[in-house]
CSV table of C-alpha atoms in Angstrom, one decimal:
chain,number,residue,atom,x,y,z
A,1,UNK,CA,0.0,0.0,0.0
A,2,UNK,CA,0.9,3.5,-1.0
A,3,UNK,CA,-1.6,4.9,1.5
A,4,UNK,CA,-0.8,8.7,2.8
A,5,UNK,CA,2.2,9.5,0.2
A,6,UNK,CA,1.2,13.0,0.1
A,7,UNK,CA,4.3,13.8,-2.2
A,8,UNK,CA,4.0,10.8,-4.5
A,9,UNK,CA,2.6,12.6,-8.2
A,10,UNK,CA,2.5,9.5,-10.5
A,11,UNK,CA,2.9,5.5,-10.6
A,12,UNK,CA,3.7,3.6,-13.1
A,13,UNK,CA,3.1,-0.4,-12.3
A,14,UNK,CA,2.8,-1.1,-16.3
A,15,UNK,CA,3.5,-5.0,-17.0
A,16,UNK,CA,4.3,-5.5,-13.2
A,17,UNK,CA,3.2,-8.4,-11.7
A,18,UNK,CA,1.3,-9.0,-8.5
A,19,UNK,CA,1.3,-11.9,-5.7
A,20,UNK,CA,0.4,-12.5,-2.5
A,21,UNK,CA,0.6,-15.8,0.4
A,22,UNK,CA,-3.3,-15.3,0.4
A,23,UNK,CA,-5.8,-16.7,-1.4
A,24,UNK,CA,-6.6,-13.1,-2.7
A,25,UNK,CA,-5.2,-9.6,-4.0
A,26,UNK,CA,-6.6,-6.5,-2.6
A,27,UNK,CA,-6.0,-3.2,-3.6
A,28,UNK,CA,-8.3,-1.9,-1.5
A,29,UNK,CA,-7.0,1.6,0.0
A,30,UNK,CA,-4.0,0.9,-1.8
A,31,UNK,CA,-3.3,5.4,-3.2
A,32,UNK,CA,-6.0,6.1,-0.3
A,33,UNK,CA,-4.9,9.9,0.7
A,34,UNK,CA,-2.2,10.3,-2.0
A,35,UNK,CA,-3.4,14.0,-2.1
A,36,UNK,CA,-0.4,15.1,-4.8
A,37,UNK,CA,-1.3,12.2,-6.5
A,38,UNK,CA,-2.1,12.7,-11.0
A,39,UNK,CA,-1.5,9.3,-12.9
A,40,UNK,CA,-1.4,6.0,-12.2
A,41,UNK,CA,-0.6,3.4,-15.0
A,42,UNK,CA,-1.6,-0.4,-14.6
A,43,UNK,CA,-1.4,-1.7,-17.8
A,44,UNK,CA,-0.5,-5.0,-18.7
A,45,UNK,CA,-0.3,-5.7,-14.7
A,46,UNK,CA,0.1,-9.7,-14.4
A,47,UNK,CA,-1.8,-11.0,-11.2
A,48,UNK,CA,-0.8,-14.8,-9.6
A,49,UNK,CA,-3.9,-14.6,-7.5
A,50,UNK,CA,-7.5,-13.5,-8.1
A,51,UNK,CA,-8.0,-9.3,-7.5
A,52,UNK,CA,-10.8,-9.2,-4.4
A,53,UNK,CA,-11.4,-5.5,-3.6
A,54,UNK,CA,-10.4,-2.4,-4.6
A,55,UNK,CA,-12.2,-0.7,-2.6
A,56,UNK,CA,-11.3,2.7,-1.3
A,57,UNK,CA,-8.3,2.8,-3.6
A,58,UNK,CA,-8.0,6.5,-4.9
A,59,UNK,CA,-9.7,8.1,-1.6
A,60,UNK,CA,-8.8,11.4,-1.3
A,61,UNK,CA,-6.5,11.7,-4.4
A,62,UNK,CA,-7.3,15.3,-5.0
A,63,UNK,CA,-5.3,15.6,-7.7
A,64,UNK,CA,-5.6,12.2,-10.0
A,65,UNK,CA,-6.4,13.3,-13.6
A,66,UNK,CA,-5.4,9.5,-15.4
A,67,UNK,CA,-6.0,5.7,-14.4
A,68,UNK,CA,-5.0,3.7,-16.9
A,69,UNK,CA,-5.8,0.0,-16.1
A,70,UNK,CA,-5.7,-3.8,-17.9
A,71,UNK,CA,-6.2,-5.4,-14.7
A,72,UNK,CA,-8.5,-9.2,-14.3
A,73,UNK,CA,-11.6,-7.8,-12.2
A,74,UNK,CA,-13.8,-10.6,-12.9
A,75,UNK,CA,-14.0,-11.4,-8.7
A,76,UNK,CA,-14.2,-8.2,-7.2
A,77,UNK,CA,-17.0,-7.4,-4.8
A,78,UNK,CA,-16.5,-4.0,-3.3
A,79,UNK,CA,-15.8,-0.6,-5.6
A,80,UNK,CA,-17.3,1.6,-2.5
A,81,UNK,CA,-15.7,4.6,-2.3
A,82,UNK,CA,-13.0,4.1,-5.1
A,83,UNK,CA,-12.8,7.6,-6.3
A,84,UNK,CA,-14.1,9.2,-3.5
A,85,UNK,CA,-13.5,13.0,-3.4
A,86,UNK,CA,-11.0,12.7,-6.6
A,87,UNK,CA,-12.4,16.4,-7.1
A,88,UNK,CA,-10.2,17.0,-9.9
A,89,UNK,CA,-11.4,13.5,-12.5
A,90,UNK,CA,-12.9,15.1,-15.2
A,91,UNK,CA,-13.1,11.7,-17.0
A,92,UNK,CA,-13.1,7.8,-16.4
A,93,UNK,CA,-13.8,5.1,-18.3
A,94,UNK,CA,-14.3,1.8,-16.8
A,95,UNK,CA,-16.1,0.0,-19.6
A,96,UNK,CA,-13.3,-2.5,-20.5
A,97,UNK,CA,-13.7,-3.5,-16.8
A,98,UNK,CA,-15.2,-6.6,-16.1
A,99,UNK,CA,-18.1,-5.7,-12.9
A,100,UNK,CA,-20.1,-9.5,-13.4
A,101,UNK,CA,-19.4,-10.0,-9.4
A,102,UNK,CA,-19.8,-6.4,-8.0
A,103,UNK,CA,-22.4,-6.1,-5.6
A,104,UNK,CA,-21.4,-2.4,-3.8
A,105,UNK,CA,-20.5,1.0,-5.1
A,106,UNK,CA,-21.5,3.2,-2.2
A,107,UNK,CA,-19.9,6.4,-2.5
A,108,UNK,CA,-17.8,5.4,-5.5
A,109,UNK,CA,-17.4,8.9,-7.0
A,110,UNK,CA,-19.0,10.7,-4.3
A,111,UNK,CA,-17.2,14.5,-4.3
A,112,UNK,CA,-16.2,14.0,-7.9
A,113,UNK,CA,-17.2,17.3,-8.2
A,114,UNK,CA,-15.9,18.0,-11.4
A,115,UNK,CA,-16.8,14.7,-13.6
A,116,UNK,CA,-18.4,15.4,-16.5
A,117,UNK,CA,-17.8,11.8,-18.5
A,118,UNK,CA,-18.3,8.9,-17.2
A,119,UNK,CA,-18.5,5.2,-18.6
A,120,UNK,CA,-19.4,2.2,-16.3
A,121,UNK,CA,-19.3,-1.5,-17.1
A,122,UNK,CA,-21.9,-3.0,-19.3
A,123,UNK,CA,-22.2,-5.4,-16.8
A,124,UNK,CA,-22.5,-3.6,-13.4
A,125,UNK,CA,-25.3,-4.9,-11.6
A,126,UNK,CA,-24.9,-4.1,-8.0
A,127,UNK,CA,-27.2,-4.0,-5.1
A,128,UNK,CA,-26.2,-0.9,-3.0
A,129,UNK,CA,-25.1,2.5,-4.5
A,130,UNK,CA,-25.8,4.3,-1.6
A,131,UNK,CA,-24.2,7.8,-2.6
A,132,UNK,CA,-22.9,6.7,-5.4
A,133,UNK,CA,-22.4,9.8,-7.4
A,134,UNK,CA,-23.6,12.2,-5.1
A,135,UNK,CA,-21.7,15.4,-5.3
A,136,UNK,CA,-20.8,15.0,-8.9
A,137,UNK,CA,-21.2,18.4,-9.3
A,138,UNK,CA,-20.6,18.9,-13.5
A,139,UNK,CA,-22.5,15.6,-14.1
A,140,UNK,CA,-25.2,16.7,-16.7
A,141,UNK,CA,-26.9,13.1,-17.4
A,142,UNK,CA,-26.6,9.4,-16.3
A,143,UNK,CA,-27.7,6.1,-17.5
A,144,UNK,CA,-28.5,3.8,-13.9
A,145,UNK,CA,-30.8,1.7,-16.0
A,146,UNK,CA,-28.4,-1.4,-14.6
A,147,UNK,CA,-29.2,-1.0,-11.2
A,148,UNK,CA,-32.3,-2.8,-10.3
A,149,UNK,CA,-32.9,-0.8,-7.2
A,150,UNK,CA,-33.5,-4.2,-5.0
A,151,UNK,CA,-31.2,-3.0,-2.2
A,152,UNK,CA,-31.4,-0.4,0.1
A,153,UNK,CA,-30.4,3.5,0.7
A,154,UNK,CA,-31.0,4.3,-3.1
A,155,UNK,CA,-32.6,7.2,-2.3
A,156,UNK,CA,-28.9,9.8,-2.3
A,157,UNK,CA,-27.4,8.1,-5.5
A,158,UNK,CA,-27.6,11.7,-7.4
A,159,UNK,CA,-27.9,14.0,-4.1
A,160,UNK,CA,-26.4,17.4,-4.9
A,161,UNK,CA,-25.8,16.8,-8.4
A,162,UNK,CA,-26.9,20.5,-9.4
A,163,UNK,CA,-26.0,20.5,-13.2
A,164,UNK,CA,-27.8,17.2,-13.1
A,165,UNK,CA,-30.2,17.4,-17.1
A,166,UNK,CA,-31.5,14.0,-17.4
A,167,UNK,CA,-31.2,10.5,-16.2
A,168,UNK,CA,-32.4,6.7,-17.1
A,169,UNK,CA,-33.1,4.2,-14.7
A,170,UNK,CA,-34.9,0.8,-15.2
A,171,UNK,CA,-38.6,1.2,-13.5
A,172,UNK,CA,-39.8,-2.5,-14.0
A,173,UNK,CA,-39.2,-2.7,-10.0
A,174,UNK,CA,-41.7,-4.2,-8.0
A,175,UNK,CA,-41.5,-0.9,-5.7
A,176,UNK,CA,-42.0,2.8,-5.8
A,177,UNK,CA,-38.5,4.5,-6.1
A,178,UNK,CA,-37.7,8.1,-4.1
A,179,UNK,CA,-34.4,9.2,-5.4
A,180,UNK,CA,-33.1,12.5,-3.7
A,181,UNK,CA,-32.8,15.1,-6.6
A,182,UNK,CA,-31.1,18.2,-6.8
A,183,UNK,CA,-34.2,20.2,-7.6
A,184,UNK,CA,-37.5,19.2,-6.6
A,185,UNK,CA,-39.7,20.6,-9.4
A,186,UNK,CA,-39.3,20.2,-13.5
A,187,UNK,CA,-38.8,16.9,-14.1
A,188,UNK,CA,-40.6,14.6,-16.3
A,189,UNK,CA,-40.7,11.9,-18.5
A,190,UNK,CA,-39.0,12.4,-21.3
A,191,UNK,CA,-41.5,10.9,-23.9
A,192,UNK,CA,-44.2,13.0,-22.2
A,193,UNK,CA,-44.6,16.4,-22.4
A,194,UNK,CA,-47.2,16.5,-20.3
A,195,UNK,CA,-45.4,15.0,-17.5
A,196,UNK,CA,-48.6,13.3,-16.6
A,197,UNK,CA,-46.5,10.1,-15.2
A,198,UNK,CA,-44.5,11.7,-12.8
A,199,UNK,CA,-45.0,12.3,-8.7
A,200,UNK,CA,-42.6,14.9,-7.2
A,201,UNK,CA,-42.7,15.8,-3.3
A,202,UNK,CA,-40.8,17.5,-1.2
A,203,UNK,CA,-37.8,14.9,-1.2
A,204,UNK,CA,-37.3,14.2,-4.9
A,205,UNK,CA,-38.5,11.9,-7.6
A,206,UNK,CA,-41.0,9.1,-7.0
A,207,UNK,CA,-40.7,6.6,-9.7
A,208,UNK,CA,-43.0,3.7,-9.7
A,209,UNK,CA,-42.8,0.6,-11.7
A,210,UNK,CA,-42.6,1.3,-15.9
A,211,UNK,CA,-44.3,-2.0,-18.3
A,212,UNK,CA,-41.6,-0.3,-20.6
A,213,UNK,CA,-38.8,-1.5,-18.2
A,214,UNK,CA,-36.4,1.8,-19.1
A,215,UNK,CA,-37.7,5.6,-19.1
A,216,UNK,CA,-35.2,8.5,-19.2
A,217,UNK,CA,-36.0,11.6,-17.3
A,218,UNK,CA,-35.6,15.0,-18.3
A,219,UNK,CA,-35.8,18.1,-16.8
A,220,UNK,CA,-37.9,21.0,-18.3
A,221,UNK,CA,-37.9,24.5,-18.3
A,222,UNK,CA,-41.1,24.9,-18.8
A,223,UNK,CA,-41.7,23.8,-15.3
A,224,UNK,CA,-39.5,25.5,-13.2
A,225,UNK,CA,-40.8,27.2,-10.4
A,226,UNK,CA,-39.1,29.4,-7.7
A,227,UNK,CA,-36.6,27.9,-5.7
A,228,UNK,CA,-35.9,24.8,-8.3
A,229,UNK,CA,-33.5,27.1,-9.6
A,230,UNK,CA,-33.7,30.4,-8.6
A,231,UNK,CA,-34.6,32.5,-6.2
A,232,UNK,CA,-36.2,36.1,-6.1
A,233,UNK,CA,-35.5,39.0,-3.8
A,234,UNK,CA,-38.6,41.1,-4.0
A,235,UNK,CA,-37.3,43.9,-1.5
A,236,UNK,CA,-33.7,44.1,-3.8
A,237,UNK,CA,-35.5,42.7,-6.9
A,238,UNK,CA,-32.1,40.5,-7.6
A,239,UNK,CA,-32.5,37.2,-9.1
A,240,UNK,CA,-30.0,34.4,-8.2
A,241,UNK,CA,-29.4,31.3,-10.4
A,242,UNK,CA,-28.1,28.2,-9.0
A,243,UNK,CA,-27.6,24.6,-11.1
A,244,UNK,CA,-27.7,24.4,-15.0
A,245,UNK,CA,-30.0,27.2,-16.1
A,246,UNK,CA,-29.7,29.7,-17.9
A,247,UNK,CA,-31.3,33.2,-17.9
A,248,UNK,CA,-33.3,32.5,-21.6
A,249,UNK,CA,-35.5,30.0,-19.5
A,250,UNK,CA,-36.0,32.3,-16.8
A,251,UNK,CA,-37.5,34.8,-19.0
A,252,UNK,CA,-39.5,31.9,-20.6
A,253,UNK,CA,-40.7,31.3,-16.8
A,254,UNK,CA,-41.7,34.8,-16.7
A,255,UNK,CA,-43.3,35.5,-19.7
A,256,UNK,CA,-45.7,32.0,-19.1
A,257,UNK,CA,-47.3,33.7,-16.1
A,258,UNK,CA,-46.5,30.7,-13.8
């Protein structure tokens, strides 16, 4: 483990190979806290023993920009908290890696705060995402129609994701879904206009079981309302804007009368 290196800038563990007197490898916490930490290259890494967990393994790197990887990941269990608060990843992608066995990703990118690209495995099924990308600040849309939403705590997977536009999930549940959005108004379905399929309260999205299996959600301006987005000083007359909107669909929200 490389854990708390604070000075340590880049690894390079290309065509290195990995044992172990246990039955497994774990990376798990392995560059936890290296804050100075940008790159990290494991390609071609040979393992002698099956890869368990990697849980926890970038925690904290502040700095990390690149993660190259070719790296057997058919047995891993735990990803929770693997790029947690890695506030300056702007990209990832981890569709090469193989998730089959994956059953936890709580927190995985939670403080990624500036993400805007992200690619999971096609094969990522887990059962708790707790958190998952909450705090993803410049994440604009998000395809969770792998998760099947039978575990528990599902409610904060996109919690203060304020640039947040749309997002897919598979509805064919056998439950009603309440997923804590960054704004409480102006989301819909996005095959209906109307948004006539749609429940909203006060702590998010209520999504109830689909026949079609997948809907995508979208968030409209035509259904902003004060304090979804903005908010309005009447003694000042100043308008603030918060989250992805700009000041043409305010002035659409104005001139509707709403």
């Amino acid at each position: 483990s490389l854990k708390d290196m604070t000075s340590l800038k880049s690894v390079n563990f290309s065509n290195t190979t990995f044992g172990c007197y246990y039955a497994y490898i774990r990376f798990s916490g392995m560059f936890w806290g290296c804050t100075s930490l940008e790159q990290v290259d494991m390609t071609g890494v040979t393992l002698e023993k099956p890869l368990a967990d990697i849980y926890d393994m970038f925690r904290g790197c502040e700095n990390l920009t690149s993660f190259k990887y070719d790296l057997d990941t058919s047995q891993i269990g735990e990803m929770d908290s693997m790029f947690r608060n890695c506030s300056s990843l702007k990209s990832i992608d981890l569709s090469k890696m193989d998730a089959s066995n994956v059953y936890s990703m709580i927190s995985m990118f939670n403080g990624c705060t500036d993400l805007e690209e992200l690619k999971l495995p096609t094969n990522l099924h887990p059962r708790y995402m707790q958190a998952a990308f909450a705090n993803c600040q410049l994440l604009t849309d998000i395809d969770l129609s792998f998760f099947d939403f039978t575990g528990s705590g599902e409610q904060s997977i996109l919690e203060n994701c304020i640039n947040l536009k749309s997002f897919t999930v598979n509805t064919r549940v056998p439950k009603a879904i309440t997923l804590y959005l960054p704004f409480e108004t102006g989301w819909g379905v996005s095959t209906d206009p109307e948004l006539n399929n749609v429940a909203t309260d006060s702590n998010g999205l209520a999504l109830f079981p689909d026949v079609n299996g997948t809907t995508t959600f979208v968030r409209r301006s035509a259904y902003i309302t004060e304090g979804s987005c903005f908010t309005f000083n009447e003694y000042n007359h100043k308008m603030t804007l918060f989250g992805n909107v700009d000041k043409n669909e305010i002035k659409e929200f104005n001139q509707s009368g709403n």
